Amino acid sequence: MNAPATTELPVVVIGAGPTGLAAAAHLLDQGIEPLVLEAGPTAGAAVREWSHVRLFSPWGEVVDPAAEKLLAPTGWARPDPAAYPSGGDWADRYLRPLADVLGDRVRLHATVTGVSRAGRDRIVDADREQQPFVVHVTHADGREERHFARAVIDASGTWATPSPAGGSGLPALGERAAADRISYRVPDLKDPVVRARYAGRRTAVIGSGASAFTALAHLADLATSGDGAGTKGVWILRRGISGSTFGGGEADQLPARGALGLAAKAAVDEGHADAVTGFRTEAVERDADGRLILVGEDGRRLDAVDEVIVLTGFRPDLSFLDELRLGLDERLQAPVELAPLIDPNQHSCGTVYPHGHRELSHPEQGLYLVGMKSYGRAPTFLAMTGYEQVRSVAAAIAGDLDAADRVELTLPETGVCGGAGLFDAPDTAQADGCCAPTPQPVQLSAPATVGATAEQAPTGGCCGS
């Protein structure tokens, strides 16, 4: 079968999450037909897996302008811009209606297994850029098909590929064998089955970001409830504790994000969790009762725990892009032009330099990684970043380079600045002067204001996929 002319083809968007659906809306706004391929059973399938977690960004920052324009004729009413949705709210009240408006442009149960150029593997140069993309898809019933595309926007996110517990980036020895007692998600403690798994148990939480804060706050709340007596958290950090450990607190321009760190601090201060610092997991062993013992690279062996929650971030799945020519930073696996702007080795500020199609481009012309996937292994992605990315990319695909280059994005600062500091000197983080003074080591004592508890305030991150 001969591939059709490129100009007659749609743009394939991989993933029907917040960024993918926004990409479709912006493409339509440019007069370009999108084809959205979603592996899950519904739009926003990944978001629905953390439906119990509340975003720390309000509705006003998680609705894309082009999407809202598309929804307006349907009578859709934008939720209160100042209110904080849960993941379930975001999916039900925004993503599902948006997918409904897009109609059959969104294909569900469609897993992308490979992307290439028609008739060209990654080696061949001849007429490469004149050939359309070919996208191979496998459906839930096993049926396979292919689609041709003028461009490909990969907004598949990173949710399906969480990072392991092992401090080396590889699964710790014994980690896979202990899968029955290890989770890589913030638990939904309102689910009776999940609640029973953690109630009265000793649980290790590995990680230092918003997800770890959320898990610690939820476990602390369980410990103070009628059915949670004896619940105890063990917070495992690969670095030490400094003034930046708990985020920006009251200096964070997203108050709910700052409250997350304060809630985690309160969990430790009030005795609901013990903090173990400078611990990089090398092995997971079982004791005679089947409980898990974490062994550090330095030989330390922690007291046995009943459960482990690993929240060490995510990484992109690049396997189905193997026949394309990617330009990725060797550390972050983010586009090479974007990586310096988001590298956590260099800074941790909330403000990211405005970026668009140029920073997101690859040697493979017409291919863009957007949304959370564009950040590779870097954290702190916000939905509004993805929305501005796809606005620029859609304009570039349409040939409107003036609009594509006119990128404006101002993100709320975290209240925390500076690089991560020396790897083995975690309490000496270096500030770069962009937001706040150099963080100082702190004593864990009850703060004058600890912010809201897990049930009283938004407790989740806003990571678009």
Short mmCIF file of C-alpha atoms in Angstrom, two decimals:
data_model
loop_
_atom_site.label_atom_id
_atom_site.label_comp_id
_atom_site.label_asym_id
_atom_site.label_seq_id
_atom_site.Cartn_x
_atom_site.Cartn_y
_atom_site.Cartn_z
CA MET A 1 0.00 0.00 0.00
CA ASN A 2 1.38 3.39 -0.98
CA ALA A 3 1.29 6.10 1.67
CA PRO A 4 -1.00 9.06 0.86
CA ALA A 5 0.31 12.58 0.39
CA THR A 6 1.45 14.05 3.70
CA THR A 7 -0.72 17.17 3.42
CA GLU A 8 -3.88 15.04 3.31
CA LEU A 9 -3.12 13.32 6.59
CA PRO A 10 -4.12 14.02 10.19
CA VAL A 11 -1.72 14.66 13.03
CA VAL A 12 -1.56 11.64 15.31
CA VAL A 13 -1.66 12.50 19.00
CA ILE A 14 -0.57 9.69 21.33
CA GLY A 15 -2.47 9.82 24.60
CA ALA A 16 -5.88 11.23 25.57
CA GLY A 17 -4.78 12.82 28.81
CA PRO A 18 -4.96 16.55 29.60
CA THR A 19 -2.10 17.52 27.27
CA GLY A 20 -3.09 15.16 24.46
CA LEU A 21 -6.69 16.37 24.37
CA ALA A 22 -5.49 19.97 24.53
CA ALA A 23 -3.23 19.24 21.55
CA ALA A 24 -6.25 17.99 19.60
CA ALA A 25 -8.18 21.15 20.48
CA HIS A 26 -5.33 23.40 19.34
CA LEU A 27 -4.91 21.44 16.10
CA LEU A 28 -8.60 21.88 15.31
CA ASP A 29 -8.25 25.58 16.10
CA GLN A 30 -5.56 25.63 13.39
CA GLY A 31 -7.80 23.79 10.92
CA ILE A 32 -5.85 20.51 11.23
CA GLU A 33 -7.52 17.17 11.86
CA PRO A 34 -6.18 15.26 14.88
CA LEU A 35 -6.34 11.53 15.52
CA VAL A 36 -5.92 10.78 19.21
CA LEU A 37 -4.84 7.25 20.12
CA GLU A 38 -5.41 6.25 23.76
CA ALA A 39 -4.29 2.92 25.19
CA GLY A 40 -6.77 3.05 28.06
CA PRO A 41 -10.51 2.40 28.12
CA THR A 42 -11.42 6.06 28.53
CA ALA A 43 -10.01 9.53 28.06
CA GLY A 44 -7.84 10.52 30.98
CA ALA A 45 -7.30 6.88 31.92
CA ALA A 46 -4.06 7.64 33.78
CA VAL A 47 -5.66 10.54 35.67
CA ARG A 48 -8.46 8.23 36.77
CA GLU A 49 -5.92 5.95 38.42
CA TRP A 50 -5.21 8.74 40.89
CA SER A 51 -8.77 10.02 41.03
CA HIS A 52 -8.63 10.13 44.85
CA VAL A 53 -5.76 12.64 44.87
CA ARG A 54 -6.55 16.35 44.89
CA LEU A 55 -4.56 18.62 42.61
CA PHE A 56 -2.57 21.47 44.09
CA SER A 57 -3.48 23.61 41.06
CA PRO A 58 -6.97 25.15 40.91
CA TRP A 59 -9.44 24.76 38.07
CA GLY A 60 -8.33 28.09 36.64
CA GLU A 61 -4.93 26.57 35.81
CA VAL A 62 -5.94 23.13 34.53
CA VAL A 63 -8.41 24.03 31.76
CA ASP A 64 -6.85 24.72 28.37
CA PRO A 65 -8.17 27.84 26.55
CA ALA A 66 -8.60 26.13 23.18
CA ALA A 67 -10.36 23.21 24.85
CA GLU A 68 -12.69 25.60 26.66
CA LYS A 69 -13.47 27.27 23.33
CA LEU A 70 -14.36 23.88 21.89
CA LEU A 71 -16.55 23.02 24.88
CA ALA A 72 -18.41 26.33 25.08
CA PRO A 73 -21.04 25.61 22.38
CA THR A 74 -22.06 22.42 24.23
CA GLY A 75 -23.22 24.38 27.27
CA TRP A 76 -20.27 23.19 29.34
CA ALA A 77 -19.81 25.35 32.42
CA ARG A 78 -16.31 25.93 33.67
CA PRO A 79 -15.97 24.97 37.34
CA ASP A 80 -15.07 27.61 39.91
CA PRO A 81 -11.56 28.74 38.87
CA ALA A 82 -10.46 29.01 42.50
CA ALA A 83 -11.59 25.51 43.50
CA TYR A 84 -9.24 22.53 43.58
CA PRO A 85 -10.35 19.42 41.67
CA SER A 86 -9.44 15.87 42.47
CA GLY A 87 -8.12 13.67 39.71
CA GLY A 88 -11.62 12.20 39.41
CA ASP A 89 -13.15 15.66 39.12
CA TRP A 90 -10.67 16.63 36.44
CA ALA A 91 -11.48 13.49 34.44
CA ASP A 92 -15.27 13.62 34.86
CA ARG A 93 -15.92 17.33 34.57
CA TYR A 94 -13.35 18.28 31.94
CA LEU A 95 -11.52 15.46 30.17
CA ARG A 96 -14.56 13.29 29.45
CA PRO A 97 -16.66 16.18 28.05
CA LEU A 98 -13.70 17.29 25.94
CA ALA A 99 -13.22 13.79 24.53
CA ASP A 100 -16.96 13.62 23.80
CA VAL A 101 -16.74 16.84 21.77
CA LEU A 102 -13.81 15.43 19.81
CA GLY A 103 -15.93 12.37 19.04
CA ASP A 104 -14.43 9.67 16.84
CA ARG A 105 -11.22 11.63 16.57
CA VAL A 106 -10.40 9.90 19.87
CA ARG A 107 -9.80 6.14 19.60
CA LEU A 108 -9.77 4.16 22.86
CA HIS A 109 -8.12 0.79 23.61
CA ALA A 110 -5.56 1.74 20.94
CA THR A 111 -2.00 1.07 22.08
CA VAL A 112 0.73 2.56 19.91
CA THR A 113 3.42 -0.09 19.45
CA GLY A 114 5.68 1.67 16.96
CA VAL A 115 6.23 4.89 15.02
CA SER A 116 8.43 5.27 11.97
CA ARG A 117 8.60 6.91 8.56
CA ALA A 118 6.76 5.14 5.78
CA GLY A 119 9.28 2.92 4.04
CA ARG A 120 12.19 4.32 6.05
CA ASP A 121 13.76 2.85 9.18
CA ARG A 122 15.94 5.10 11.31
CA ILE A 123 19.01 4.44 9.14
CA VAL A 124 17.67 5.67 5.80
CA ASP A 125 18.24 9.32 4.84
CA ALA A 126 16.84 9.38 1.29
CA ASP A 127 13.69 11.56 1.05
CA ARG A 128 13.09 10.91 4.73
CA GLU A 129 11.36 14.19 5.55
CA GLN A 130 9.05 13.85 2.55
CA GLN A 131 7.63 10.57 3.86
CA PRO A 132 4.65 10.52 6.22
CA PHE A 133 4.87 8.96 9.63
CA VAL A 134 3.47 5.47 10.01
CA VAL A 135 1.98 4.56 13.38
CA HIS A 136 1.33 0.94 14.35
CA VAL A 137 -1.51 0.29 16.78
CA THR A 138 -2.72 -2.79 18.64
CA HIS A 139 -6.31 -2.87 19.88
CA ALA A 140 -7.66 -4.57 22.98
CA ASP A 141 -8.98 -7.48 20.90
CA GLY A 142 -5.54 -8.09 19.41
CA ARG A 143 -6.34 -6.51 16.07
CA GLU A 144 -3.47 -4.54 14.53
CA GLU A 145 -3.60 -1.60 12.16
CA ARG A 146 -1.53 1.31 10.99
CA HIS A 147 -2.20 5.00 10.52
CA PHE A 148 -0.33 7.51 8.42
CA ALA A 149 0.29 10.98 9.81
CA ARG A 150 1.73 14.32 8.72
CA ALA A 151 3.15 14.81 12.21
CA VAL A 152 3.16 12.99 15.56
CA ILE A 153 2.62 14.54 18.98
CA ASP A 154 3.54 12.12 21.75
CA ALA A 155 1.58 13.09 24.86
CA SER A 156 1.56 9.59 26.36
CA GLY A 157 2.97 10.77 29.68
CA THR A 158 5.04 8.71 32.08
CA TRP A 159 2.42 7.27 34.45
CA ALA A 160 2.89 3.69 33.26
CA THR A 161 6.63 3.70 33.95
CA PRO A 162 7.35 4.63 37.57
CA SER A 163 10.94 4.66 38.78
CA PRO A 164 12.05 1.85 41.12
CA ALA A 165 13.10 1.88 44.77
CA GLY A 166 16.72 1.13 43.97
CA GLY A 167 19.01 4.10 44.53
CA SER A 168 20.98 3.28 41.37
CA GLY A 169 17.95 3.73 39.13
CA LEU A 170 17.61 -0.05 38.78
CA PRO A 171 15.17 -2.13 40.81
CA ALA A 172 16.71 -3.04 44.15
CA LEU A 173 17.71 -6.66 44.54
CA GLY A 174 14.57 -8.48 45.63
CA GLU A 175 12.28 -5.58 44.67
CA ARG A 176 10.44 -7.51 41.98
CA ALA A 177 10.10 -10.57 44.19
CA ALA A 178 8.48 -8.41 46.89
CA ALA A 179 5.89 -6.96 44.50
CA ASP A 180 3.02 -8.20 46.66
CA ARG A 181 3.99 -5.69 49.36
CA ILE A 182 5.21 -2.80 47.17
CA SER A 183 3.09 -0.11 45.55
CA TYR A 184 4.21 2.68 43.21
CA ARG A 185 1.14 4.86 43.67
CA VAL A 186 -0.34 7.07 46.40
CA PRO A 187 -2.83 4.73 48.10
CA ASP A 188 -6.55 5.49 48.11
CA LEU A 189 -7.26 5.11 51.81
CA LYS A 190 -10.97 5.72 51.29
CA ASP A 191 -11.15 2.35 49.55
CA PRO A 192 -11.92 -0.17 52.35
CA VAL A 193 -9.66 -2.84 50.85
CA VAL A 194 -6.73 -0.45 50.45
CA ARG A 195 -7.35 1.07 53.87
CA ALA A 196 -7.19 -2.36 55.51
CA ARG A 197 -3.85 -2.98 53.80
CA TYR A 198 -2.22 -0.04 55.60
CA ALA A 199 -4.24 0.40 58.80
CA GLY A 200 -2.24 -0.54 61.88
CA ARG A 201 0.76 -1.38 59.71
CA ARG A 202 4.26 0.00 59.39
CA THR A 203 4.78 1.44 55.90
CA ALA A 204 7.95 2.77 54.28
CA VAL A 205 7.47 5.71 51.90
CA ILE A 206 10.44 6.20 49.55
CA GLY A 207 10.59 9.59 47.82
CA SER A 208 10.86 13.30 48.45
CA GLY A 209 8.34 14.99 46.16
CA ALA A 210 4.69 15.94 46.23
CA SER A 211 3.52 12.33 45.92
CA ALA A 212 5.57 11.29 48.94
CA PHE A 213 4.22 14.26 50.89
CA THR A 214 0.70 13.19 49.98
CA ALA A 215 1.23 9.58 51.04
CA LEU A 216 2.74 10.63 54.38
CA ALA A 217 -0.14 13.00 55.07
CA HIS A 218 -2.69 10.30 54.24
CA LEU A 219 -0.98 7.76 56.49
CA ALA A 220 -0.81 10.31 59.32
CA ASP A 221 -4.52 10.96 58.93
CA LEU A 222 -5.18 7.20 59.03
CA ALA A 223 -3.10 6.92 62.21
CA THR A 224 -5.39 9.38 64.00
CA SER A 225 -8.62 7.73 62.86
CA GLY A 226 -10.65 5.19 64.80
CA ASP A 227 -9.56 2.22 62.70
CA GLY A 228 -5.94 3.26 62.20
CA ALA A 229 -4.36 2.79 65.61
CA GLY A 230 -0.77 1.65 65.24
CA THR A 231 -0.33 3.00 61.71
CA LYS A 232 3.24 4.21 61.29
CA GLY A 233 5.15 5.68 58.39
CA VAL A 234 8.88 5.45 57.72
CA TRP A 235 9.92 8.23 55.37
CA ILE A 236 13.03 7.27 53.42
CA LEU A 237 14.99 10.06 51.76
CA ARG A 238 18.09 9.61 49.64
CA ARG A 239 19.36 12.95 50.88
CA GLY A 240 19.33 14.71 54.21
CA ILE A 241 16.76 17.14 55.57
CA SER A 242 17.25 20.84 54.88
CA GLY A 243 15.08 23.91 54.59
CA SER A 244 14.13 22.91 51.05
CA THR A 245 13.10 19.34 51.89
CA PHE A 246 9.48 20.27 52.57
CA GLY A 247 9.04 22.55 49.58
CA GLY A 248 8.23 26.24 49.65
CA GLY A 249 5.65 26.17 52.43
CA GLU A 250 3.95 29.52 52.82
CA ALA A 251 6.31 31.06 50.21
CA ASP A 252 4.90 28.81 47.48
CA GLN A 253 2.73 30.74 45.04
CA LEU A 254 0.53 27.64 44.82
CA PRO A 255 -0.62 27.55 48.46
CA ALA A 256 -1.90 23.99 48.24
CA ARG A 257 1.47 22.80 46.97
CA GLY A 258 3.16 24.52 49.90
CA ALA A 259 0.66 22.95 52.31
CA LEU A 260 1.67 19.50 51.09
CA GLY A 261 5.21 19.91 52.38
CA LEU A 262 3.97 21.33 55.66
CA ALA A 263 1.63 18.35 56.10
CA ALA A 264 4.55 15.95 55.53
CA LYS A 265 6.63 17.86 58.08
CA ALA A 266 3.77 17.67 60.56
CA ALA A 267 3.52 13.89 60.04
CA VAL A 268 7.14 13.58 61.17
CA ASP A 269 6.95 16.21 63.91
CA GLU A 270 3.87 14.62 65.44
CA GLY A 271 5.37 11.14 65.49
CA HIS A 272 3.30 9.54 62.76
CA ALA A 273 6.37 8.96 60.61
CA ASP A 274 10.08 8.50 61.25
CA ALA A 275 12.50 10.10 58.79
CA VAL A 276 15.49 8.06 57.56
CA THR A 277 17.95 10.24 55.65
CA GLY A 278 20.83 9.54 53.28
CA PHE A 279 19.44 6.08 52.57
CA ARG A 280 19.72 4.64 49.07
CA THR A 281 18.04 1.27 48.79
CA GLU A 282 20.17 -1.56 47.45
CA ALA A 283 18.13 -4.63 48.40
CA VAL A 284 14.73 -5.70 49.69
CA GLU A 285 14.71 -8.80 51.88
CA ARG A 286 12.02 -10.68 53.77
CA ASP A 287 12.06 -11.70 57.40
CA ALA A 288 10.60 -14.90 58.80
CA ASP A 289 7.14 -13.32 58.93
CA GLY A 290 7.26 -12.15 55.32
CA ARG A 291 7.77 -8.50 56.23
CA LEU A 292 10.22 -6.44 54.23
CA ILE A 293 13.67 -5.29 55.32
CA LEU A 294 15.25 -2.49 53.30
CA VAL A 295 19.03 -2.65 52.98
CA GLY A 296 20.98 0.49 52.06
CA GLU A 297 24.04 0.88 49.89
CA ASP A 298 25.95 1.78 53.05
CA GLY A 299 25.01 -1.51 54.70
CA ARG A 300 22.28 -0.16 56.95
CA ARG A 301 19.34 -2.51 57.52
CA LEU A 302 16.08 -0.87 58.53
CA ASP A 303 13.55 -2.41 60.88
CA ALA A 304 11.02 -4.56 59.04
CA VAL A 305 7.98 -2.91 57.47
CA ASP A 306 4.69 -4.40 56.32
CA GLU A 307 4.40 -2.35 53.14
CA VAL A 308 6.54 -0.14 50.91
CA ILE A 309 5.26 2.76 48.81
CA VAL A 310 7.81 3.79 46.18
CA LEU A 311 7.29 7.36 44.93
CA THR A 312 10.63 8.13 43.29
CA GLY A 313 9.30 9.70 40.12
CA PHE A 314 8.63 8.47 36.61
CA ARG A 315 10.54 7.94 33.39
CA PRO A 316 9.46 8.04 29.73
CA ASP A 317 8.73 4.92 27.70
CA LEU A 318 10.69 5.46 24.50
CA SER A 319 10.48 1.90 23.20
CA PHE A 320 7.84 2.53 20.53
CA LEU A 321 9.84 5.48 19.15
CA ASP A 322 12.92 3.38 18.49
CA GLU A 323 12.81 3.80 14.69
CA LEU A 324 12.78 7.60 14.94
CA ARG A 325 15.67 9.99 15.39
CA LEU A 326 15.32 11.55 18.82
CA GLY A 327 17.42 14.32 20.28
CA LEU A 328 17.35 13.64 24.01
CA ASP A 329 19.47 14.85 26.88
CA GLU A 330 21.62 11.98 28.12
CA ARG A 331 20.62 12.53 31.74
CA LEU A 332 16.98 13.60 31.77
CA GLN A 333 15.79 11.93 28.55
CA ALA A 334 14.13 15.25 27.73
CA PRO A 335 14.61 17.17 24.45
CA VAL A 336 18.13 18.58 24.42
CA GLU A 337 17.03 22.21 24.14
CA LEU A 338 14.52 21.87 26.98
CA ALA A 339 16.68 19.90 29.41
CA PRO A 340 18.82 22.80 30.72
CA LEU A 341 15.66 24.71 31.61
CA ILE A 342 14.26 21.97 33.85
CA ASP A 343 17.34 20.11 35.09
CA PRO A 344 16.88 19.43 38.83
CA ASN A 345 20.67 19.17 39.16
CA GLN A 346 20.82 22.89 38.40
CA HIS A 347 17.72 24.43 39.94
CA SER A 348 14.40 23.69 41.60
CA CYS A 349 12.50 26.90 40.92
CA GLY A 350 8.86 26.80 39.93
CA THR A 351 9.44 29.25 37.10
CA VAL A 352 10.45 27.59 33.84
CA TYR A 353 11.74 29.68 30.96
CA PRO A 354 9.03 29.95 28.28
CA HIS A 355 9.43 27.22 25.72
CA GLY A 356 7.59 25.84 22.73
CA HIS A 357 8.08 24.01 19.46
CA ARG A 358 11.76 24.88 19.03
CA GLU A 359 12.79 23.48 22.41
CA LEU A 360 10.55 20.44 21.85
CA SER A 361 11.75 19.55 18.36
CA HIS A 362 13.90 16.56 17.40
CA PRO A 363 16.13 15.62 14.47
CA GLU A 364 13.02 13.78 13.22
CA GLN A 365 11.14 16.73 11.78
CA GLY A 366 7.44 16.71 12.67
CA LEU A 367 7.83 14.72 15.88
CA TYR A 368 7.17 16.33 19.26
CA LEU A 369 7.22 14.96 22.79
CA VAL A 370 4.95 17.11 24.93
CA GLY A 371 3.40 17.16 28.37
CA MET A 372 4.95 15.19 31.20
CA LYS A 373 6.85 13.04 28.72
CA SER A 374 8.72 16.11 27.45
CA TYR A 375 10.25 16.49 30.92
CA GLY A 376 11.78 13.01 30.75
CA ARG A 377 12.83 12.21 34.32
CA ALA A 378 12.55 15.77 35.61
CA PRO A 379 9.80 16.50 38.16
CA THR A 380 7.55 19.52 38.83
CA PHE A 381 5.63 19.54 35.56
CA LEU A 382 2.43 21.60 35.59
CA ALA A 383 -0.57 21.20 33.29
CA MET A 384 -0.38 24.79 32.11
CA THR A 385 3.13 24.06 30.81
CA GLY A 386 1.74 21.33 28.57
CA TYR A 387 -1.08 23.52 27.32
CA GLU A 388 1.35 26.23 26.20
CA GLN A 389 3.59 23.59 24.63
CA VAL A 390 0.84 22.19 22.42
CA ARG A 391 -0.43 25.65 21.46
CA SER A 392 3.04 26.43 20.10
CA VAL A 393 3.45 23.01 18.46
CA ALA A 394 0.06 23.17 16.73
CA ALA A 395 0.89 26.61 15.35
CA ALA A 396 4.24 25.34 14.09
CA ILE A 397 2.63 22.36 12.34
CA ALA A 398 0.18 24.77 10.73
CA GLY A 399 3.10 26.86 9.48
CA ASP A 400 2.33 29.91 11.63
CA LEU A 401 5.83 30.36 13.05
CA ASP A 402 5.09 33.84 14.37
CA ALA A 403 2.42 32.41 16.67
CA ALA A 404 4.49 29.33 17.42
CA ASP A 405 7.46 31.43 18.53
CA ARG A 406 5.32 33.79 20.61
CA VAL A 407 5.52 31.67 23.73
CA GLU A 408 4.42 33.22 26.99
CA LEU A 409 4.33 31.23 30.18
CA THR A 410 4.57 32.36 33.77
CA LEU A 411 4.49 29.60 36.34
CA PRO A 412 3.88 30.03 40.06
CA GLU A 413 7.13 29.81 41.99
CA THR A 414 7.72 27.01 44.48
CA GLY A 415 9.32 29.25 47.07
CA VAL A 416 12.33 26.91 46.90
CA CYS A 417 15.39 27.61 44.82
CA GLY A 418 18.87 26.35 44.20
CA GLY A 419 20.27 23.18 42.80
CA ALA A 420 20.17 19.85 44.52
CA GLY A 421 23.61 20.46 45.97
CA LEU A 422 26.42 17.96 46.29
CA PHE A 423 25.16 14.39 46.01
CA ASP A 424 26.70 13.28 49.28
CA ALA A 425 26.33 16.60 51.10
CA PRO A 426 22.55 17.02 51.07
CA ASP A 427 22.36 19.76 53.68
CA THR A 428 24.40 22.26 51.67
CA ALA A 429 22.13 23.00 48.71
CA GLN A 430 23.28 25.97 46.66
CA ALA A 431 20.82 28.75 45.90
CA ASP A 432 20.82 30.56 42.60
CA GLY A 433 19.04 33.61 43.95
CA CYS A 434 15.89 33.33 41.89
CA CYS A 435 13.32 32.93 44.60
CA ALA A 436 14.56 32.70 48.15
CA PRO A 437 17.62 32.61 50.41
CA THR A 438 19.76 29.52 50.65
CA PRO A 439 17.83 26.75 52.46
CA GLN A 440 19.22 25.95 55.88
CA PRO A 441 19.05 22.69 57.83
CA VAL A 442 16.04 22.56 60.13
CA GLN A 443 15.17 20.81 63.33
CA LEU A 444 12.01 18.78 63.09
CA SER A 445 9.77 20.48 65.59
CA ALA A 446 6.09 21.29 65.44
CA PRO A 447 5.60 24.33 63.20
CA ALA A 448 3.49 27.25 64.31
CA THR A 449 1.28 26.62 61.29
CA VAL A 450 1.36 23.24 59.65
CA GLY A 451 -1.24 23.93 57.00
CA ALA A 452 -4.23 21.76 56.33
CA THR A 453 -4.45 18.04 56.82
CA ALA A 454 -4.91 15.59 54.01
CA GLU A 455 -8.68 15.85 54.29
CA GLN A 456 -8.80 19.63 54.57
CA ALA A 457 -6.65 20.80 51.70
CA PRO A 458 -5.58 19.78 48.21
CA THR A 459 -2.99 17.07 48.53
CA GLY A 460 -1.92 16.13 45.05
CA GLY A 461 0.32 17.24 42.27
CA CYS A 462 -0.87 18.63 39.00
CA CYS A 463 1.03 16.56 36.49
CA GLY A 464 -0.59 16.57 33.08
CA SER A 465 0.02 13.57 30.85
#
